[in-house]
Coordinates of C-alpha atoms in Angstrom, one line a residue:
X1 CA 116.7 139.1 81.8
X2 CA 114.0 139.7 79.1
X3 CA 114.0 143.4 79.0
X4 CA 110.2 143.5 77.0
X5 CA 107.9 145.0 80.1
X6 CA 104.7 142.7 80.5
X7 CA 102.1 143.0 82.5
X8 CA 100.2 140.2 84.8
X9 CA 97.7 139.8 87.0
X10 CA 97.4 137.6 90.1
X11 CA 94.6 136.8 92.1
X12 CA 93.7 134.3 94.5
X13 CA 92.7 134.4 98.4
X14 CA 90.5 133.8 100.9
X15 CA 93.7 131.5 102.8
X16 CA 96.8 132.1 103.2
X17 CA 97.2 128.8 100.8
X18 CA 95.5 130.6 98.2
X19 CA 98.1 134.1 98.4
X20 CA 101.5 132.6 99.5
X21 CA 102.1 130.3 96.7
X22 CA 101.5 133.1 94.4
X23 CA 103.5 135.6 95.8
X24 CA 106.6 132.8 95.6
X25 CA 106.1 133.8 92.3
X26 CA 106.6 137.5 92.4
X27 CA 110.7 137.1 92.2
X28 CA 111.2 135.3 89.0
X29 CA 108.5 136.9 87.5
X30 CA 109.9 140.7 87.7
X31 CA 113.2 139.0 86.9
X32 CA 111.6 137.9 83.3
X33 CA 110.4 141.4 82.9
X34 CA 106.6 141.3 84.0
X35 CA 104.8 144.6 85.4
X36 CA 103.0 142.3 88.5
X37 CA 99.2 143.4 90.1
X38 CA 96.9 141.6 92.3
X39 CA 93.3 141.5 92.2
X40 CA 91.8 140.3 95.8
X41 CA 88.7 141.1 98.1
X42 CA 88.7 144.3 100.1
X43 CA 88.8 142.1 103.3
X44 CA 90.2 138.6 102.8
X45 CA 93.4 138.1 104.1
X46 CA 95.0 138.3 100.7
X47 CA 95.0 142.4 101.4
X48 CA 97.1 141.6 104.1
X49 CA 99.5 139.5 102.7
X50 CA 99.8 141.5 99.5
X51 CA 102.5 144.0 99.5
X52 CA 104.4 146.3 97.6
X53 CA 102.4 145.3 94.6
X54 CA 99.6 147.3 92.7
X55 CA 96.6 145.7 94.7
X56 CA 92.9 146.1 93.2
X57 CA 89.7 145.1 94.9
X58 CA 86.8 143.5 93.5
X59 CA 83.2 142.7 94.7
X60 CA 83.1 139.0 96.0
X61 CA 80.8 136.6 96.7
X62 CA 81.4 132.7 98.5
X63 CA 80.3 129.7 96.1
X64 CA 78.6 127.2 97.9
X65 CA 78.3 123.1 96.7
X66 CA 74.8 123.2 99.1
X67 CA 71.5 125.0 99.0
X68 CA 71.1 128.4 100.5
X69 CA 69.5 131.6 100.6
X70 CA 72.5 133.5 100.4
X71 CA 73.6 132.2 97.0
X72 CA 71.2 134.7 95.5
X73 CA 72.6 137.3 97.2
X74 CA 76.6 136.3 96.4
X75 CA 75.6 134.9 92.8
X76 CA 74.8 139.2 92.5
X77 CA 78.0 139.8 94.4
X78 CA 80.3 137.8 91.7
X79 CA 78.4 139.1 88.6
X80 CA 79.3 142.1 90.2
X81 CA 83.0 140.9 90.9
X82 CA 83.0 140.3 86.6
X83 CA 82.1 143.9 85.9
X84 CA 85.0 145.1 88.3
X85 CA 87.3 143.2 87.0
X86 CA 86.6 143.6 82.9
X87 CA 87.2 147.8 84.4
X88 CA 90.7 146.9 85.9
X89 CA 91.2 144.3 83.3
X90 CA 90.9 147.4 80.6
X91 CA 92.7 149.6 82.8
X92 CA 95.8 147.5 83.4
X93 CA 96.0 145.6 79.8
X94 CA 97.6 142.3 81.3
X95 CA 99.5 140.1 78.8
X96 CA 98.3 137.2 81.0
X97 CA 96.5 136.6 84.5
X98 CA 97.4 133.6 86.7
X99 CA 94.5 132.2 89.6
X100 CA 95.9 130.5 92.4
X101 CA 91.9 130.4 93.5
X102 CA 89.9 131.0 95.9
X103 CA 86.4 132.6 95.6
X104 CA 88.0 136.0 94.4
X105 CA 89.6 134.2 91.6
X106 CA 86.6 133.3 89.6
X107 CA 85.0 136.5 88.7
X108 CA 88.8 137.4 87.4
X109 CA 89.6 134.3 85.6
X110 CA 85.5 134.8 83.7
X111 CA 86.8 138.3 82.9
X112 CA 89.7 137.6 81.5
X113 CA 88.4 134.7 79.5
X114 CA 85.9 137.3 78.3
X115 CA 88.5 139.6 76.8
X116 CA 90.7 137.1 75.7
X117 CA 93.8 137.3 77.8
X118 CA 95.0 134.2 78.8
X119 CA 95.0 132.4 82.1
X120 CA 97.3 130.1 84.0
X121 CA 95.5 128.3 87.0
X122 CA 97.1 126.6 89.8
X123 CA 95.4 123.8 91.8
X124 CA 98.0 122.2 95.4
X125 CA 95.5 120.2 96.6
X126 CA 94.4 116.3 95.1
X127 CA 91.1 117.5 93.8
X128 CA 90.0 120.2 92.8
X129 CA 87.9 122.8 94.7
X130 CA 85.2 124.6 93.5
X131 CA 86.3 127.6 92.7
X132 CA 89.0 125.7 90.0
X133 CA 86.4 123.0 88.4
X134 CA 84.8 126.7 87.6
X135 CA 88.0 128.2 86.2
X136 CA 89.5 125.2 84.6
X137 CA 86.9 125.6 82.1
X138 CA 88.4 129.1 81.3
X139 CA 92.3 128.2 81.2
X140 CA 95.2 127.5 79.0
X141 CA 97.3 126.0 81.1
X142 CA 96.2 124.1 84.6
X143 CA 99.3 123.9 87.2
X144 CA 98.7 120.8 89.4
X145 CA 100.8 119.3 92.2
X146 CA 99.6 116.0 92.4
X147 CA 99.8 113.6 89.5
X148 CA 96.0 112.2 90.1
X149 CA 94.8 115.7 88.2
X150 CA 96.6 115.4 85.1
X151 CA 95.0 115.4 81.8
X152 CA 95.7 117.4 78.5
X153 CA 95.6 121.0 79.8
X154 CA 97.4 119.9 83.1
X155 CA 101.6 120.7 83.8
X156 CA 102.6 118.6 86.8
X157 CA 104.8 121.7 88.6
X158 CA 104.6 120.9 92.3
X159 CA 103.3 123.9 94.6
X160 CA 105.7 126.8 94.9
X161 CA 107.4 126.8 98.3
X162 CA 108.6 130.3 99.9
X163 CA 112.1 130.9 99.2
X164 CA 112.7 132.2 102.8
X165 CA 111.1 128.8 104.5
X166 CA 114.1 126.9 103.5
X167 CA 116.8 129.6 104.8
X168 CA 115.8 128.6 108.7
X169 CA 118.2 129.3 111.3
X170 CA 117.8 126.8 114.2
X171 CA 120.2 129.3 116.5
X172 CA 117.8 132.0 115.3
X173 CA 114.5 129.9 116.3
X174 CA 116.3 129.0 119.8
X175 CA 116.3 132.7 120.1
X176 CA 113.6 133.9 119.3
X177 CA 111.4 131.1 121.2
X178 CA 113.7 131.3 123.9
X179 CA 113.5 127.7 124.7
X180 CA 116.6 126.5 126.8
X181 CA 115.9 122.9 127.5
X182 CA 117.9 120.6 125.3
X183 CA 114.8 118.3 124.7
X184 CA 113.3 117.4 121.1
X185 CA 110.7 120.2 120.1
X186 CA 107.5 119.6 118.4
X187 CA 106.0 122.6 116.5
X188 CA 102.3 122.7 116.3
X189 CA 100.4 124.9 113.7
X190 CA 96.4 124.5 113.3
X191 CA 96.4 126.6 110.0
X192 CA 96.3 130.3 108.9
X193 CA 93.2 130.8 111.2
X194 CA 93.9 128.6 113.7
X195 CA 92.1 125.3 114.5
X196 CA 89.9 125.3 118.2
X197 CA 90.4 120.8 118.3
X198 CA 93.7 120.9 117.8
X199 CA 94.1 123.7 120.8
X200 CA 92.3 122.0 122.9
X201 CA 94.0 118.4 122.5
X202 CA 97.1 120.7 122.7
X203 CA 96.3 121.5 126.1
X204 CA 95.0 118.8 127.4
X205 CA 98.4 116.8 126.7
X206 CA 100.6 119.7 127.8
X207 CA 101.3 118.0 130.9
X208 CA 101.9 114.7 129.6
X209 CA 104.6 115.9 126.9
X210 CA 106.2 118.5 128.3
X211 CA 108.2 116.3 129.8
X212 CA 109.9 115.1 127.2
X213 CA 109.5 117.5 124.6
X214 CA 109.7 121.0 124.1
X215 CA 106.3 122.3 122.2
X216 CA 106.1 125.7 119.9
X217 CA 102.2 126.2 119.2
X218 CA 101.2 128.3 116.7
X219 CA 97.2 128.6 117.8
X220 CA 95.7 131.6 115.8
X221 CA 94.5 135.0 116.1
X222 CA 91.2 134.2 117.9
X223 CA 92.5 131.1 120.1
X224 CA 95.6 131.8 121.8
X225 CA 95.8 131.6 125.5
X226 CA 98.1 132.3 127.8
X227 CA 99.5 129.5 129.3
X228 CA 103.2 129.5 131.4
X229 CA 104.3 126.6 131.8
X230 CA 108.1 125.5 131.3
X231 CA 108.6 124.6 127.6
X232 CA 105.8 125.5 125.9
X233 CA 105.6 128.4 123.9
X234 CA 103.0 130.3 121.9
X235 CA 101.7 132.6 119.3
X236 CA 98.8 133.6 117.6
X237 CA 100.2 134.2 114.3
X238 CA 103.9 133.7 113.1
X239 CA 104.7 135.5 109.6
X240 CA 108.4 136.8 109.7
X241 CA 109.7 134.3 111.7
X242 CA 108.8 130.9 110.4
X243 CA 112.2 129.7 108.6
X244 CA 113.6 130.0 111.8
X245 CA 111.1 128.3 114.1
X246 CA 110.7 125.1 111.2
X247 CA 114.4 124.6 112.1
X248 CA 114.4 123.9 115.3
X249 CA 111.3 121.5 114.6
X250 CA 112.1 117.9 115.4
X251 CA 108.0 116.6 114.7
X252 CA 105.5 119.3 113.0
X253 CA 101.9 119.2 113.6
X254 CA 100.2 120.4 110.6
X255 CA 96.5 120.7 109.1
X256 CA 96.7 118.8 105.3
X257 CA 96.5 122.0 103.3
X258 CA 98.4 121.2 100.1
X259 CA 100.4 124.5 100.9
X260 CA 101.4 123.4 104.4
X261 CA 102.0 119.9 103.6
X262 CA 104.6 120.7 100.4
X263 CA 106.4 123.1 102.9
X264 CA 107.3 120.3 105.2
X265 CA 108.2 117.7 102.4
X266 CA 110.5 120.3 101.4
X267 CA 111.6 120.8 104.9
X268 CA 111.6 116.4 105.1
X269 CA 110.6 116.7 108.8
X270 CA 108.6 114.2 110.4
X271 CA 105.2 115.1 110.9
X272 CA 101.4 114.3 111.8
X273 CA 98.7 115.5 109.6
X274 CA 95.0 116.3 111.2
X275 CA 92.7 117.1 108.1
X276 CA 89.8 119.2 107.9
X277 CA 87.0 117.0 108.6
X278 CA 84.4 116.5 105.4
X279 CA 82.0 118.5 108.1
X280 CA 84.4 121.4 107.5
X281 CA 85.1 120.9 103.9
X282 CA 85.0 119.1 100.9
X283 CA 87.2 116.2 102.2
X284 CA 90.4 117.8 100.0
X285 CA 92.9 117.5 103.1
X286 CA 91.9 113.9 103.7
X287 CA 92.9 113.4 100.6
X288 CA 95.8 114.8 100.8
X289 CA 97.0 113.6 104.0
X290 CA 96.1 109.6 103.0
X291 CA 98.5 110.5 99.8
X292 CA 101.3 111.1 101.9
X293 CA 100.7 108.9 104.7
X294 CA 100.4 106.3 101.7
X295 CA 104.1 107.4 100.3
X296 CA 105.7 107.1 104.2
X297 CA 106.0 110.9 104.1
X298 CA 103.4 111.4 107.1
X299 CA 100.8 110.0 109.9
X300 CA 97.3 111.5 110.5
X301 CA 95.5 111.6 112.9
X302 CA 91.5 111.9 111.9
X303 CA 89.8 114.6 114.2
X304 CA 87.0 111.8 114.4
X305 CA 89.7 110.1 116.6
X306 CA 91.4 112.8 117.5
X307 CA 92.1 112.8 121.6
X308 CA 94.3 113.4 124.1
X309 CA 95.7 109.6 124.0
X310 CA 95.4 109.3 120.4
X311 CA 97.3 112.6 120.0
X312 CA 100.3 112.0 122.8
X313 CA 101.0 108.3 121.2
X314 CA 100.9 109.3 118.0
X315 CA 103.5 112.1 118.3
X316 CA 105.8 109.5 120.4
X317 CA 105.3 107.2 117.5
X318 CA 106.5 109.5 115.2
X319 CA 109.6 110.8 116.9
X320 CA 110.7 107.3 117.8
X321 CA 110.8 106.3 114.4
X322 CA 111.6 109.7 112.8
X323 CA 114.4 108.2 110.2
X324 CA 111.5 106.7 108.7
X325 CA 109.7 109.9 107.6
X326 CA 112.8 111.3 107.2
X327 CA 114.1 108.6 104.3
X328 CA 110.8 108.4 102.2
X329 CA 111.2 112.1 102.5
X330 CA 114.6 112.2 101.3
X331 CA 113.7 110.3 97.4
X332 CA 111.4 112.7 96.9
X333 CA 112.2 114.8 94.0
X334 CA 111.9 118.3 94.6
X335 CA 110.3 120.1 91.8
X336 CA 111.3 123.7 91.1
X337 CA 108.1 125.1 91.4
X338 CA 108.1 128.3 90.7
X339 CA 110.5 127.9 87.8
X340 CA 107.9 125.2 86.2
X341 CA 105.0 128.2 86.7
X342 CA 106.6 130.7 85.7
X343 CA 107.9 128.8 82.2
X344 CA 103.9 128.1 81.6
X345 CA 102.9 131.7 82.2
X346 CA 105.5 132.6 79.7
X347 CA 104.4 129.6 77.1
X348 CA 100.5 131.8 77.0
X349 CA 101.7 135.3 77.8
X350 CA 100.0 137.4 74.7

């Protein structure tokens, strides 16, 4: 353990895919002697998710790719976001700042550019978003998790998976879903918010799968209805208890967020990917999802085509021929992540 205190800043949010993969971090990281803070928003979910460390807000503002009146009004709100951050930049003295982006990142990565303290960015997904084609152009080092991003700045490190996610107890998940029936169990999660297609192709099917699978549905905060039925369980939001409830998972049902996505690689369970929809964003979960359904690690399921047929075959396709999944999975090398990060941080750290 280097005994030397330095200090860091993170910042990222907006998602939980924007937060999580930097807080994997936060272990090693005081283990190699660095003073950790976090700058956010004072209302993205990153303020949620951020505990236990010094946590700093800044004025945000969204960056938008189209025309509106609005960007006037948030163009102020990040010049803003620079000012407050050059003050907590001062105030804390960071030997480095690492962006795991997000539309809070960019005002911090700018200010930290501006005083010269070096930056670390991370990018999961296949292309880059906007928010990271802005910082890029402020950063030593670029972590990227897909080798279709590399070029001279770029470090191929994978995306840092949560220690806990792979310590799942399937006993654990049986008890805490309470889900007696000794039938496979699909687990269904329509990302951090929750995902108002997939619910509703959820429960149209219900009737049709649960009798032959067990179904965990993870719907979000704003979607979730009660529904009894035999089998099915749900929740709005899952955050203590995930390890557990991936265990018991036979077939996942995932949106292609690079964060979600790495998880169940890691995990090498069979799954179905259902993308954002280019009408939703900038097409980086298609992406995604083709990449792995081209490597044998996954299916997807377009929401273009998404319906109660498509959706029912498609998860008996999968389960019937789970091995499949499960052996492209399986030569998969899994990077140490967070070890790869963290060993670029310390390569810039002042």
């Amino acid at each position: 353990m280097n005994t030397l205190i330095k200090k860091i800043i993170l910042t990222g949010g907006g998602t939980g895919g924007h937060v999580i993969p930097a807080l994997a971090l936060t272990k090693l990281l005081k283990k190699e002697g660095y003073d950790i803070h976090y700058i956010g928003s004072k209302d993205g979910i990153e303020k949620e998710l951020v505990t236990n460390i010094p946590y700093y807000e800044i004025s945000t503002g969204k960056l938008r790719r189209y025309i509106s009146k609005k960007n006037i009004s948030d163009m102020i709100k990040v010049v803003k976001g620079i000012g407050d951050s050059i003050f907590i930049i001062k105030k804390i003295k960071p030997n480095v700042v690492f962006s795991k982006g997000g539309f809070v990142s960019v005002p911090v990565v700018i200010a930290a550019w501006i005083l010269k303290v070096p930056v670390v960015i991370h990018e999961s997904d296949s292309s880059f978003g906007l928010t990271n084609k802005i910082s890029k152009q402020f950063a030593k080092r670029i972590c990227v998790s897909f080798e279709e991003l590399m070029h001279k700045k770029s470090v191929l490190t994978g995306t840092p998976i949560r220690e806990e996610i792979l310590k799942g107890n399937a006993q654990r998940g049986k008890e805490i879903t309470k889900l007696k029936r000794d039938l496979p169990t699909i687990l269904i999660i329509g990302g951090s918010s929750g995902s108002m297609i997939i619910n509703k192709v959820v429960f149209e099917s219900l009737d049709e799968l649960l009798p032959y699978f067990n179904i965990i549905h993870i719907c979000g905060k704003k979607n979730k209805i009660d529904i009894n039925k035999i089998g099915y369980v749900s929740y709005d939001f899952v955050k203590d208890n995930l390890s557990h409830i991936f265990a018991i998972s036979d077939v996942i049902i995932s949106r292609a967020g690079a964060n979600a996505i790495f998880e169940i690689l890691a995990l090498k369970k069979p799954n179905i990917l259902i993308p954002l929809s280019k009408n939703a964003s900038r097409g980086d979960q298609i992406d995604n999802a083709n990449i792995f359904k081209s490597r044998g690690y996954s299916e997807v399921l377009e929401e273009s085509g998404l319906s109660k047929d498509t959706f029912i075959n498609k998860i008996k396709e999968v389960h019937k021929n789970k091995d499949f999944y499960i052996n492209n999975m399986q030569k998969y090398t899994q990077k140490d992540s967070v070890k790869l990060i963290v060993e670029e941080i310390k390569k810039v750290t002042k």
